[in-house]
Tab-separated table of N, CA and C in Angstrom:
chain	number	residue	atom	x	y	z
F	1	MET	N	-48.537	53.958	-95.111
F	1	MET	CA	-49.148	52.833	-94.434
F	1	MET	C	-48.216	52.375	-93.318
F	2	THR	N	-48.781	52.077	-92.177
F	2	THR	CA	-48.013	51.592	-91.042
F	2	THR	C	-48.203	50.091	-90.918
F	3	VAL	N	-47.113	49.379	-90.743
F	3	VAL	CA	-47.176	47.941	-90.528
F	3	VAL	C	-47.604	47.709	-89.083
F	4	PRO	N	-48.611	46.842	-88.855
F	4	PRO	CA	-49.060	46.585	-87.485
F	4	PRO	C	-47.885	46.185	-86.586
F	5	GLY	N	-47.871	46.774	-85.389
F	5	GLY	CA	-46.817	46.448	-84.434
F	5	GLY	C	-45.557	47.282	-84.608
F	6	THR	N	-45.554	48.247	-85.549
F	6	THR	CA	-44.389	49.122	-85.730
F	6	THR	C	-44.833	50.571	-85.642
F	7	ALA	N	-43.890	51.431	-85.306
F	7	ALA	CA	-44.172	52.862	-85.258
F	7	ALA	C	-44.045	53.435	-86.661
F	8	PRO	N	-44.794	54.486	-86.966
F	8	PRO	CA	-44.639	55.117	-88.281
F	8	PRO	C	-43.218	55.671	-88.437
F	9	VAL	N	-42.742	55.703	-89.657
F	9	VAL	CA	-41.410	56.226	-89.934
F	9	VAL	C	-41.445	57.744	-89.816
F	10	ASP	N	-40.501	58.302	-89.083
F	10	ASP	CA	-40.397	59.739	-88.915
F	10	ASP	C	-40.014	60.376	-90.256
F	11	GLU	N	-40.778	61.393	-90.680
F	11	GLU	CA	-40.553	62.025	-91.988
F	11	GLU	C	-39.154	62.626	-92.107
F	12	ASP	N	-38.680	63.290	-91.065
F	12	ASP	CA	-37.334	63.889	-91.114
F	12	ASP	C	-36.249	62.815	-91.198
F	13	ALA	N	-36.423	61.721	-90.464
F	13	ALA	CA	-35.447	60.632	-90.522
F	13	ALA	C	-35.444	59.991	-91.908
F	14	PHE	N	-36.635	59.826	-92.483
F	14	PHE	CA	-36.721	59.263	-93.836
F	14	PHE	C	-36.034	60.178	-94.837
F	15	ARG	N	-36.319	61.477	-94.762
F	15	ARG	CA	-35.717	62.447	-95.678
F	15	ARG	C	-34.185	62.423	-95.557
F	16	ALA	N	-33.668	62.370	-94.345
F	16	ALA	CA	-32.213	62.340	-94.142
F	16	ALA	C	-31.600	61.055	-94.704
F	17	ALA	N	-32.256	59.931	-94.473
F	17	ALA	CA	-31.718	58.656	-94.956
F	17	ALA	C	-31.765	58.571	-96.480
F	18	VAL	N	-32.880	58.980	-97.086
F	18	VAL	CA	-32.993	58.913	-98.543
F	18	VAL	C	-32.081	59.955	-99.195
F	19	GLY	N	-31.732	61.003	-98.463
F	19	GLY	CA	-30.810	62.015	-98.964
F	19	GLY	C	-29.409	61.485	-99.180
F	20	ARG	N	-29.110	60.325	-98.633
F	20	ARG	CA	-27.805	59.695	-98.836
F	20	ARG	C	-27.754	58.849	-100.109
F	21	LEU	N	-28.890	58.771	-100.796
F	21	LEU	CA	-28.953	58.051	-102.060
F	21	LEU	C	-28.665	59.047	-103.176
F	22	PRO	N	-27.501	58.980	-103.805
F	22	PRO	CA	-27.205	59.929	-104.882
F	22	PRO	C	-28.221	59.791	-106.014
F	23	ALA	N	-28.654	60.929	-106.529
F	23	ALA	CA	-29.644	60.926	-107.601
F	23	ALA	C	-29.256	61.962	-108.647
F	24	GLY	N	-29.393	61.582	-109.911
F	24	GLY	CA	-29.132	62.521	-110.987
F	24	GLY	C	-30.135	63.655	-110.976
F	25	VAL	N	-29.693	64.818	-111.416
F	25	VAL	CA	-30.547	66.006	-111.418
F	25	VAL	C	-30.899	66.359	-112.862
F	26	ALA	N	-32.176	66.602	-113.083
F	26	ALA	CA	-32.664	66.936	-114.416
F	26	ALA	C	-33.735	68.012	-114.305
F	27	VAL	N	-34.090	68.561	-115.448
F	27	VAL	CA	-35.189	69.528	-115.524
F	27	VAL	C	-36.243	68.937	-116.444
F	28	VAL	N	-37.489	68.951	-115.976
F	28	VAL	CA	-38.620	68.528	-116.798
F	28	VAL	C	-39.362	69.795	-117.216
F	29	THR	N	-39.682	69.868	-118.516
F	29	THR	CA	-40.376	71.042	-119.051
F	29	THR	C	-41.582	70.619	-119.868
F	30	VAL	N	-42.530	71.529	-119.957
F	30	VAL	CA	-43.740	71.321	-120.760
F	30	VAL	C	-44.248	72.695	-121.186
F	31	VAL	N	-44.923	72.751	-122.310
F	31	VAL	CA	-45.506	74.011	-122.769
F	31	VAL	C	-47.019	73.858	-122.832
F	32	ARG	N	-47.724	74.796	-122.204
F	32	ARG	CA	-49.190	74.831	-122.276
F	32	ARG	C	-49.620	76.237	-122.654
F	33	ARG	N	-50.411	76.328	-123.710
F	33	ARG	CA	-50.934	77.620	-124.179
F	33	ARG	C	-49.821	78.641	-124.382
F	34	GLY	N	-48.695	78.177	-124.918
F	34	GLY	CA	-47.581	79.065	-125.230
F	34	GLY	C	-46.696	79.438	-124.057
F	35	VAL	N	-46.991	78.927	-122.867
F	35	VAL	CA	-46.196	79.235	-121.675
F	35	VAL	C	-45.404	78.000	-121.274
F	36	ALA	N	-44.082	78.183	-121.116
F	36	ALA	CA	-43.218	77.079	-120.706
F	36	ALA	C	-43.223	76.957	-119.180
F	37	HIS	N	-43.340	75.724	-118.715
F	37	HIS	CA	-43.281	75.407	-117.290
F	37	HIS	C	-42.117	74.455	-117.094
F	38	ALA	N	-41.427	74.588	-115.959
F	38	ALA	CA	-40.258	73.752	-115.711
F	38	ALA	C	-40.113	73.479	-114.223
F	39	THR	N	-39.469	72.367	-113.923
F	39	THR	CA	-39.133	72.062	-112.540
F	39	THR	C	-37.905	71.169	-112.507
F	40	THR	N	-37.138	71.314	-111.438
F	40	THR	CA	-35.986	70.455	-111.215
F	40	THR	C	-36.461	69.176	-110.547
F	41	VAL	N	-35.955	68.044	-111.023
F	41	VAL	CA	-36.302	66.750	-110.438
F	41	VAL	C	-35.032	65.936	-110.210
F	42	ASN	N	-35.094	65.028	-109.265
F	42	ASN	CA	-33.994	64.074	-109.070
F	42	ASN	C	-34.549	62.655	-109.055
F	43	SER	N	-35.601	62.474	-109.832
F	43	SER	CA	-36.293	61.185	-109.836
F	43	SER	C	-36.513	60.652	-111.246
F	44	VAL	N	-35.611	60.937	-112.161
F	44	VAL	CA	-35.739	60.429	-113.525
F	44	VAL	C	-35.106	59.044	-113.586
F	45	ALA	N	-35.765	58.133	-114.277
F	45	ALA	CA	-35.214	56.781	-114.428
F	45	ALA	C	-35.618	56.199	-115.767
F	46	SER	N	-34.728	55.416	-116.320
F	46	SER	CA	-35.036	54.641	-117.512
F	46	SER	C	-35.903	53.469	-117.072
F	47	VAL	N	-36.995	53.245	-117.780
F	47	VAL	CA	-37.908	52.159	-117.436
F	47	VAL	C	-37.709	50.969	-118.366
F	48	SER	N	-37.513	51.258	-119.656
F	48	SER	CA	-37.452	50.192	-120.642
F	48	SER	C	-36.654	50.653	-121.845
F	49	LEU	N	-35.938	49.704	-122.451
F	49	LEU	CA	-35.240	49.994	-123.706
F	49	LEU	C	-36.107	49.671	-124.915
F	50	ASP	N	-37.013	48.701	-124.769
F	50	ASP	CA	-37.852	48.280	-125.884
F	50	ASP	C	-39.285	48.086	-125.407
F	51	PRO	N	-40.140	49.078	-125.513
F	51	PRO	CA	-39.891	50.372	-126.140
F	51	PRO	C	-39.148	51.298	-125.176
F	52	PRO	N	-38.515	52.370	-125.697
F	52	PRO	CA	-37.830	53.291	-124.793
F	52	PRO	C	-38.838	54.079	-123.951
F	53	LEU	N	-38.723	53.912	-122.641
F	53	LEU	CA	-39.603	54.592	-121.689
F	53	LEU	C	-38.768	55.249	-120.598
F	54	LEU	N	-39.233	56.396	-120.131
F	54	LEU	CA	-38.581	57.148	-119.062
F	54	LEU	C	-39.654	57.487	-118.043
F	55	LEU	N	-39.262	57.661	-116.781
F	55	LEU	CA	-40.217	58.120	-115.777
F	55	LEU	C	-39.604	59.215	-114.937
F	56	PHE	N	-40.471	60.002	-114.324
F	56	PHE	CA	-40.067	60.962	-113.294
F	56	PHE	C	-41.220	61.086	-112.319
F	57	SER	N	-40.925	61.566	-111.118
F	57	SER	CA	-42.012	61.803	-110.173
F	57	SER	C	-42.132	63.301	-109.932
F	58	VAL	N	-43.358	63.714	-109.683
F	58	VAL	CA	-43.660	65.129	-109.503
F	58	VAL	C	-44.675	65.260	-108.374
F	59	HIS	N	-44.488	66.274	-107.530
F	59	HIS	CA	-45.402	66.497	-106.413
F	59	HIS	C	-46.797	66.789	-106.953
F	60	THR	N	-47.802	66.221	-106.314
F	60	THR	CA	-49.178	66.360	-106.800
F	60	THR	C	-49.680	67.801	-106.769
F	61	ASP	N	-49.083	68.646	-105.926
F	61	ASP	CA	-49.523	70.038	-105.811
F	61	ASP	C	-48.731	70.997	-106.702
F	62	SER	N	-47.820	70.497	-107.524
F	62	SER	CA	-46.970	71.396	-108.306
F	62	SER	C	-47.697	71.920	-109.546
F	63	ARG	N	-47.253	73.080	-110.011
F	63	ARG	CA	-47.824	73.661	-111.238
F	63	ARG	C	-47.593	72.736	-112.420
F	64	LEU	N	-46.398	72.149	-112.485
F	64	LEU	CA	-46.089	71.267	-113.607
F	64	LEU	C	-47.052	70.084	-113.646
F	65	ARG	N	-47.382	69.550	-112.487
F	65	ARG	CA	-48.317	68.414	-112.450
F	65	ARG	C	-49.671	68.811	-113.009
F	66	ASP	N	-50.138	70.007	-112.666
F	66	ASP	CA	-51.420	70.489	-113.189
F	66	ASP	C	-51.390	70.589	-114.708
F	67	VAL	N	-50.284	71.083	-115.253
F	67	VAL	CA	-50.151	71.241	-116.701
F	67	VAL	C	-50.188	69.883	-117.394
F	68	LEU	N	-49.609	68.862	-116.770
F	68	LEU	CA	-49.562	67.534	-117.381
F	68	LEU	C	-50.944	66.916	-117.565
F	69	ASP	N	-51.960	67.443	-116.883
F	69	ASP	CA	-53.327	66.970	-117.101
F	69	ASP	C	-53.868	67.428	-118.450
F	70	GLU	N	-53.284	68.503	-119.000
F	70	GLU	CA	-53.766	69.059	-120.262
F	70	GLU	C	-52.841	68.791	-121.444
F	71	VAL	N	-51.568	68.551	-121.190
F	71	VAL	CA	-50.569	68.394	-122.251
F	71	VAL	C	-49.837	67.076	-122.037
F	72	ASP	N	-49.730	66.264	-123.095
F	72	ASP	CA	-49.062	64.971	-122.900
F	72	ASP	C	-47.605	64.957	-123.358
F	73	GLY	N	-47.116	66.019	-124.001
F	73	GLY	CA	-45.725	66.066	-124.431
F	73	GLY	C	-44.875	66.831	-123.437
F	74	TRP	N	-43.714	66.311	-123.114
F	74	TRP	CA	-42.803	66.952	-122.168
F	74	TRP	C	-41.368	66.589	-122.512
F	75	ALA	N	-40.442	67.328	-121.934
F	75	ALA	CA	-39.030	67.119	-122.223
F	75	ALA	C	-38.239	67.018	-120.930
F	76	VAL	N	-37.127	66.301	-121.013
F	76	VAL	CA	-36.194	66.164	-119.890
F	76	VAL	C	-34.826	66.616	-120.357
F	77	SER	N	-34.202	67.480	-119.570
F	77	SER	CA	-32.812	67.877	-119.787
F	77	SER	C	-32.008	67.349	-118.606
F	78	VAL	N	-31.088	66.436	-118.863
F	78	VAL	CA	-30.211	65.895	-117.818
F	78	VAL	C	-29.118	66.927	-117.611
F	79	LEU	N	-29.100	67.572	-116.461
F	79	LEU	CA	-28.193	68.692	-116.253
F	79	LEU	C	-26.736	68.256	-116.182
F	80	ALA	N	-25.870	69.093	-116.766
F	80	ALA	CA	-24.431	68.858	-116.753
F	80	ALA	C	-23.849	69.322	-115.417
F	81	ASP	N	-22.617	68.929	-115.170
F	81	ASP	CA	-21.973	69.204	-113.888
F	81	ASP	C	-21.814	70.688	-113.571
F	82	ASP	N	-21.914	71.573	-114.549
F	82	ASP	CA	-21.757	73.014	-114.312
F	82	ASP	C	-23.097	73.759	-114.298
F	83	GLN	N	-24.205	73.059	-114.118
F	83	GLN	CA	-25.525	73.689	-114.194
F	83	GLN	C	-26.279	73.714	-112.865
F	84	ALA	N	-25.555	73.777	-111.756
F	84	ALA	CA	-26.199	73.833	-110.440
F	84	ALA	C	-27.087	75.064	-110.306
F	85	ASP	N	-26.691	76.181	-110.919
F	85	ASP	CA	-27.502	77.388	-110.831
F	85	ASP	C	-28.862	77.200	-111.504
F	86	VAL	N	-28.895	76.468	-112.605
F	86	VAL	CA	-30.163	76.165	-113.284
F	86	VAL	C	-31.031	75.292	-112.384
F	87	ALA	N	-30.426	74.258	-111.799
F	87	ALA	CA	-31.168	73.366	-110.900
F	87	ALA	C	-31.751	74.141	-109.729
F	88	ASP	N	-30.949	75.010	-109.118
F	88	ASP	CA	-31.418	75.787	-107.968
F	88	ASP	C	-32.560	76.724	-108.352
F	89	TRP	N	-32.424	77.420	-109.477
F	89	TRP	CA	-33.452	78.357	-109.911
F	89	TRP	C	-34.779	77.648	-110.173
F	90	LEU	N	-34.734	76.549	-110.889
F	90	LEU	CA	-35.977	75.865	-111.256
F	90	LEU	C	-36.543	74.998	-110.134
F	91	ALA	N	-35.845	74.960	-109.003
F	91	ALA	CA	-36.365	74.288	-107.810
F	91	ALA	C	-36.835	75.300	-106.766
F	92	SER	N	-36.597	76.594	-107.018
F	92	SER	CA	-36.909	77.597	-106.003
F	92	SER	C	-38.407	77.889	-105.944
F	93	PRO	N	-38.966	77.819	-104.731
F	93	PRO	CA	-40.386	78.124	-104.569
F	93	PRO	C	-40.631	79.609	-104.855
F	94	GLY	N	-41.786	79.903	-105.394
F	94	GLY	CA	-42.144	81.289	-105.633
F	94	GLY	C	-41.608	81.878	-106.928
F	95	ARG	N	-40.892	81.085	-107.731
F	95	ARG	CA	-40.442	81.625	-109.017
F	95	ARG	C	-41.676	81.910	-109.862
F	96	PRO	N	-41.572	82.855	-110.785
F	96	PRO	CA	-42.764	83.223	-111.554
F	96	PRO	C	-43.284	82.072	-112.410
F	97	ALA	N	-44.590	82.018	-112.568
F	97	ALA	CA	-45.192	80.980	-113.421
F	97	ALA	C	-44.906	81.280	-114.882
F	98	VAL	N	-44.849	82.550	-115.233
F	98	VAL	CA	-44.572	82.965	-116.604
F	98	VAL	C	-43.157	83.533	-116.655
F	99	GLY	N	-42.380	83.088	-117.627
F	99	GLY	CA	-41.031	83.612	-117.809
F	99	GLY	C	-39.959	82.945	-116.966
F	100	GLN	N	-40.278	81.812	-116.363
F	100	GLN	CA	-39.291	81.175	-115.493
F	100	GLN	C	-38.066	80.673	-116.246
F	101	LEU	N	-38.186	80.500	-117.561
F	101	LEU	CA	-37.035	80.073	-118.358
F	101	LEU	C	-36.356	81.238	-119.081
F	102	ASP	N	-36.774	82.476	-118.816
F	102	ASP	CA	-36.166	83.632	-119.467
F	102	ASP	C	-34.662	83.727	-119.191
F	103	ARG	N	-34.232	83.323	-118.016
F	103	ARG	CA	-32.813	83.415	-117.657
F	103	ARG	C	-32.048	82.117	-117.951
F	104	VAL	N	-32.716	81.132	-118.531
F	104	VAL	CA	-32.100	79.838	-118.825
F	104	VAL	C	-32.062	79.634	-120.336
F	105	PRO	N	-30.881	79.636	-120.951
F	105	PRO	CA	-30.828	79.387	-122.400
F	105	PRO	C	-31.427	78.016	-122.726
F	106	HIS	N	-32.226	77.979	-123.799
F	106	HIS	CA	-32.899	76.736	-124.158
F	106	HIS	C	-33.322	76.768	-125.620
F	107	THR	N	-33.651	75.590	-126.129
F	107	THR	CA	-34.211	75.441	-127.465
F	107	THR	C	-35.421	74.518	-127.354
F	108	ALA	N	-36.241	74.518	-128.375
F	108	ALA	CA	-37.440	73.678	-128.361
F	108	ALA	C	-37.086	72.243	-128.736
F	109	ALA	N	-37.607	71.291	-127.970
F	109	ALA	CA	-37.458	69.874	-128.318
F	109	ALA	C	-38.167	69.642	-129.646
F	110	PRO	N	-37.695	68.676	-130.440
F	110	PRO	CA	-38.195	68.531	-131.807
F	110	PRO	C	-39.661	68.154	-131.956
F	111	LEU	N	-40.243	67.430	-131.021
F	111	LEU	CA	-41.622	66.974	-131.196
F	111	LEU	C	-42.598	67.654	-130.240
F	112	SER	N	-42.282	67.679	-128.945
F	112	SER	CA	-43.193	68.292	-127.980
F	112	SER	C	-43.122	69.807	-128.011
F	113	GLY	N	-41.986	70.346	-128.439
F	113	GLY	CA	-41.781	71.790	-128.385
F	113	GLY	C	-41.427	72.293	-127.009
F	114	ALA	N	-41.403	71.395	-126.011
F	114	ALA	CA	-41.012	71.784	-124.661
F	114	ALA	C	-39.527	72.143	-124.661
F	115	PRO	N	-39.116	73.053	-123.798
F	115	PRO	CA	-37.726	73.491	-123.805
F	115	PRO	C	-36.721	72.408	-123.403
F	116	TRP	N	-35.635	72.350	-124.155
F	116	TRP	CA	-34.438	71.599	-123.785
F	116	TRP	C	-33.442	72.627	-123.277
F	117	VAL	N	-32.931	72.445	-122.068
F	117	VAL	CA	-31.973	73.377	-121.471
F	117	VAL	C	-30.644	73.273	-122.213
F	118	ALA	N	-30.155	74.411	-122.707
F	118	ALA	CA	-28.881	74.438	-123.429
F	118	ALA	C	-27.747	74.016	-122.500
F	119	GLY	N	-26.777	73.293	-123.045
F	119	GLY	CA	-25.606	72.877	-122.276
F	119	GLY	C	-25.810	71.640	-121.430
F	120	ALA	N	-26.990	71.028	-121.499
F	120	ALA	CA	-27.257	69.830	-120.701
F	120	ALA	C	-26.423	68.655	-121.204
F	121	ALA	N	-26.328	67.623	-120.391
F	121	ALA	CA	-25.570	66.425	-120.753
F	121	ALA	C	-26.350	65.530	-121.715
F	122	ALA	N	-27.677	65.566	-121.627
F	122	ALA	CA	-28.532	64.766	-122.513
F	122	ALA	C	-29.942	65.332	-122.474
F	123	TRP	N	-30.705	64.992	-123.521
F	123	TRP	CA	-32.081	65.462	-123.624
F	123	TRP	C	-32.989	64.331	-124.097
F	124	PHE	N	-34.238	64.386	-123.643
F	124	PHE	CA	-35.266	63.439	-124.061
F	124	PHE	C	-36.529	64.221	-124.392
F	125	ASP	N	-37.219	63.814	-125.417
F	125	ASP	CA	-38.518	64.370	-125.783
F	125	ASP	C	-39.509	63.226	-125.609
F	126	CYS	N	-40.561	63.438	-124.803
F	126	CYS	CA	-41.420	62.322	-124.389
F	126	CYS	C	-42.901	62.640	-124.525
F	127	ARG	N	-43.699	61.578	-124.523
F	127	ARG	CA	-45.157	61.673	-124.493
F	127	ARG	C	-45.656	60.766	-123.366
F	128	THR	N	-46.523	61.293	-122.528
F	128	THR	CA	-47.039	60.547	-121.379
F	128	THR	C	-47.797	59.301	-121.832
F	129	THR	N	-47.454	58.169	-121.209
F	129	THR	CA	-48.185	56.928	-121.459
F	129	THR	C	-48.947	56.458	-120.224
F	130	ALA	N	-48.523	56.906	-119.035
F	130	ALA	CA	-49.209	56.504	-117.801
F	130	ALA	C	-48.836	57.462	-116.679
F	131	VAL	N	-49.753	57.635	-115.749
F	131	VAL	CA	-49.509	58.400	-114.526
F	131	VAL	C	-49.993	57.539	-113.374
F	132	HIS	N	-49.114	57.303	-112.406
F	132	HIS	CA	-49.441	56.446	-111.268
F	132	HIS	C	-49.365	57.247	-109.973
F	133	PRO	N	-50.445	57.316	-109.199
F	133	PRO	CA	-50.385	57.977	-107.897
F	133	PRO	C	-49.402	57.241	-106.985
F	134	ALA	N	-48.603	58.013	-106.241
F	134	ALA	CA	-47.623	57.431	-105.319
F	134	ALA	C	-47.454	58.377	-104.136
F	135	GLY	N	-48.337	58.275	-103.151
F	135	GLY	CA	-48.273	59.152	-101.990
F	135	GLY	C	-48.510	60.595	-102.377
F	136	ASP	N	-47.592	61.494	-101.961
F	136	ASP	CA	-47.757	62.909	-102.280
F	136	ASP	C	-47.169	63.281	-103.647
F	137	HIS	N	-46.745	62.280	-104.410
F	137	HIS	CA	-46.223	62.476	-105.762
F	137	HIS	C	-46.999	61.607	-106.745
F	138	ASP	N	-46.858	61.923	-108.017
F	138	ASP	CA	-47.336	61.066	-109.094
F	138	ASP	C	-46.118	60.636	-109.892
F	139	VAL	N	-46.111	59.393	-110.325
F	139	VAL	CA	-45.054	58.881	-111.189
F	139	VAL	C	-45.561	58.970	-112.618
F	140	VAL	N	-44.837	59.726	-113.435
F	140	VAL	CA	-45.227	59.959	-114.822
F	140	VAL	C	-44.309	59.128	-115.712
F	141	VAL	N	-44.899	58.259	-116.510
F	141	VAL	CA	-44.141	57.411	-117.444
F	141	VAL	C	-44.398	57.928	-118.845
F	142	GLY	N	-43.315	58.017	-119.634
F	142	GLY	CA	-43.468	58.514	-120.986
F	142	GLY	C	-42.689	57.725	-122.006
F	143	SER	N	-43.241	57.654	-123.219
F	143	SER	CA	-42.520	57.095	-124.357
F	143	SER	C	-41.484	58.114	-124.796
F	144	VAL	N	-40.276	57.656	-125.046
F	144	VAL	CA	-39.221	58.545	-125.534
F	144	VAL	C	-39.363	58.630	-127.049
F	145	LEU	N	-39.576	59.850	-127.545
F	145	LEU	CA	-39.794	60.080	-128.966
F	145	LEU	C	-38.535	60.574	-129.670
F	146	ALA	N	-37.662	61.233	-128.923
F	146	ALA	CA	-36.400	61.742	-129.465
F	146	ALA	C	-35.400	61.840	-128.320
F	147	VAL	N	-34.123	61.701	-128.662
F	147	VAL	CA	-33.059	61.753	-127.662
F	147	VAL	C	-31.838	62.407	-128.292
F	148	ALA	N	-31.079	63.132	-127.481
F	148	ALA	CA	-29.834	63.741	-127.954
F	148	ALA	C	-28.855	63.801	-126.792
F	149	GLN	N	-27.572	63.843	-127.127
F	149	GLN	CA	-26.527	63.943	-126.110
F	149	GLN	C	-25.788	65.260	-126.249
F	150	GLY	N	-25.332	65.797	-125.114
F	150	GLY	CA	-24.558	67.026	-125.101
F	150	GLY	C	-23.089	66.733	-125.362
F	151	ALA	N	-22.255	67.651	-124.959
F	151	ALA	CA	-20.813	67.536	-125.163
F	151	ALA	C	-20.279	66.256	-124.532
F	152	ALA	N	-19.368	65.599	-125.233
F	152	ALA	CA	-18.796	64.331	-124.755
F	152	ALA	C	-18.127	64.482	-123.391
F	153	ALA	N	-17.565	65.649	-123.102
F	153	ALA	CA	-16.854	65.860	-121.839
F	153	ALA	C	-17.776	66.275	-120.690
F	154	ALA	N	-19.055	66.497	-120.977
F	154	ALA	CA	-19.980	66.949	-119.930
F	154	ALA	C	-20.139	65.888	-118.857
F	155	GLY	N	-20.078	66.318	-117.615
F	155	GLY	CA	-20.368	65.434	-116.497
F	155	GLY	C	-21.842	65.531	-116.165
F	156	GLY	N	-22.200	65.095	-114.980
F	156	GLY	CA	-23.584	65.160	-114.542
F	156	GLY	C	-23.703	65.909	-113.241
F	157	LEU	N	-24.913	66.223	-112.876
F	157	LEU	CA	-25.204	66.892	-111.618
F	157	LEU	C	-25.923	65.882	-110.734
F	158	VAL	N	-25.459	65.751	-109.490
F	158	VAL	CA	-26.000	64.760	-108.571
F	158	VAL	C	-26.509	65.454	-107.314
F	159	HIS	N	-27.669	65.008	-106.836
F	159	HIS	CA	-28.228	65.499	-105.573
F	159	HIS	C	-27.844	64.509	-104.483
F	160	LEU	N	-27.179	65.006	-103.439
F	160	LEU	CA	-26.760	64.160	-102.326
F	160	LEU	C	-26.762	64.987	-101.054
F	161	ARG	N	-27.444	64.488	-100.024
F	161	ARG	CA	-27.520	65.145	-98.718
F	161	ARG	C	-27.965	66.598	-98.810
F	162	GLY	N	-28.973	66.824	-99.661
F	162	GLY	CA	-29.564	68.150	-99.751
F	162	GLY	C	-28.794	69.143	-100.593
F	163	ARG	N	-27.728	68.697	-101.247
F	163	ARG	CA	-26.938	69.597	-102.089
F	163	ARG	C	-26.765	68.988	-103.471
F	164	VAL	N	-26.543	69.866	-104.466
F	164	VAL	CA	-26.216	69.376	-105.789
F	164	VAL	C	-24.715	69.516	-105.986
F	165	ARG	N	-24.132	68.498	-106.641
F	165	ARG	CA	-22.690	68.460	-106.849
F	165	ARG	C	-22.422	67.969	-108.267
F	166	GLY	N	-21.419	68.546	-108.885
F	166	GLY	CA	-21.015	68.106	-110.197
F	166	GLY	C	-20.181	66.839	-110.114
F	167	VAL	N	-20.373	65.952	-111.073
F	167	VAL	CA	-19.631	64.691	-111.132
F	167	VAL	C	-19.148	64.502	-112.556
F	168	ARG	N	-17.883	64.104	-112.698
F	168	ARG	CA	-17.331	63.800	-114.038
F	168	ARG	C	-16.834	62.404	-114.061
């Protein structure tokens, strides 16, 4: 939406400016008809402690978004500081729809069965409670059904200025 009397915001300028906002990197996964789907996101946020709620945003045209119309259980793996290769792989366009997690060690989350990426800093198992349209993305809110933490010494992975960097 453009405010009357102002010029629209240039998309490249917006992308560059928002790229200076450090964001944690995570992987969201879901299983539909026995096939695991995953994507890298940098838009995970805690919404509420009581009840525990988490959100992430996903592009409306993504495969994962399509799957979420049929399956309400999903998992989040908060990537550790040494997992940039996982983030890059699961963010790469054109990766196969089937077998995309074959090269990523993982285990099934306890309730949704969606993959938890091995070695992550933390994990969440969630069920969708709301989906809100937001421009070219949808904001997915979920109840947290289970949570676990990785190694105490694990750092996090942060997206900043178009790159992922480990932080301890």
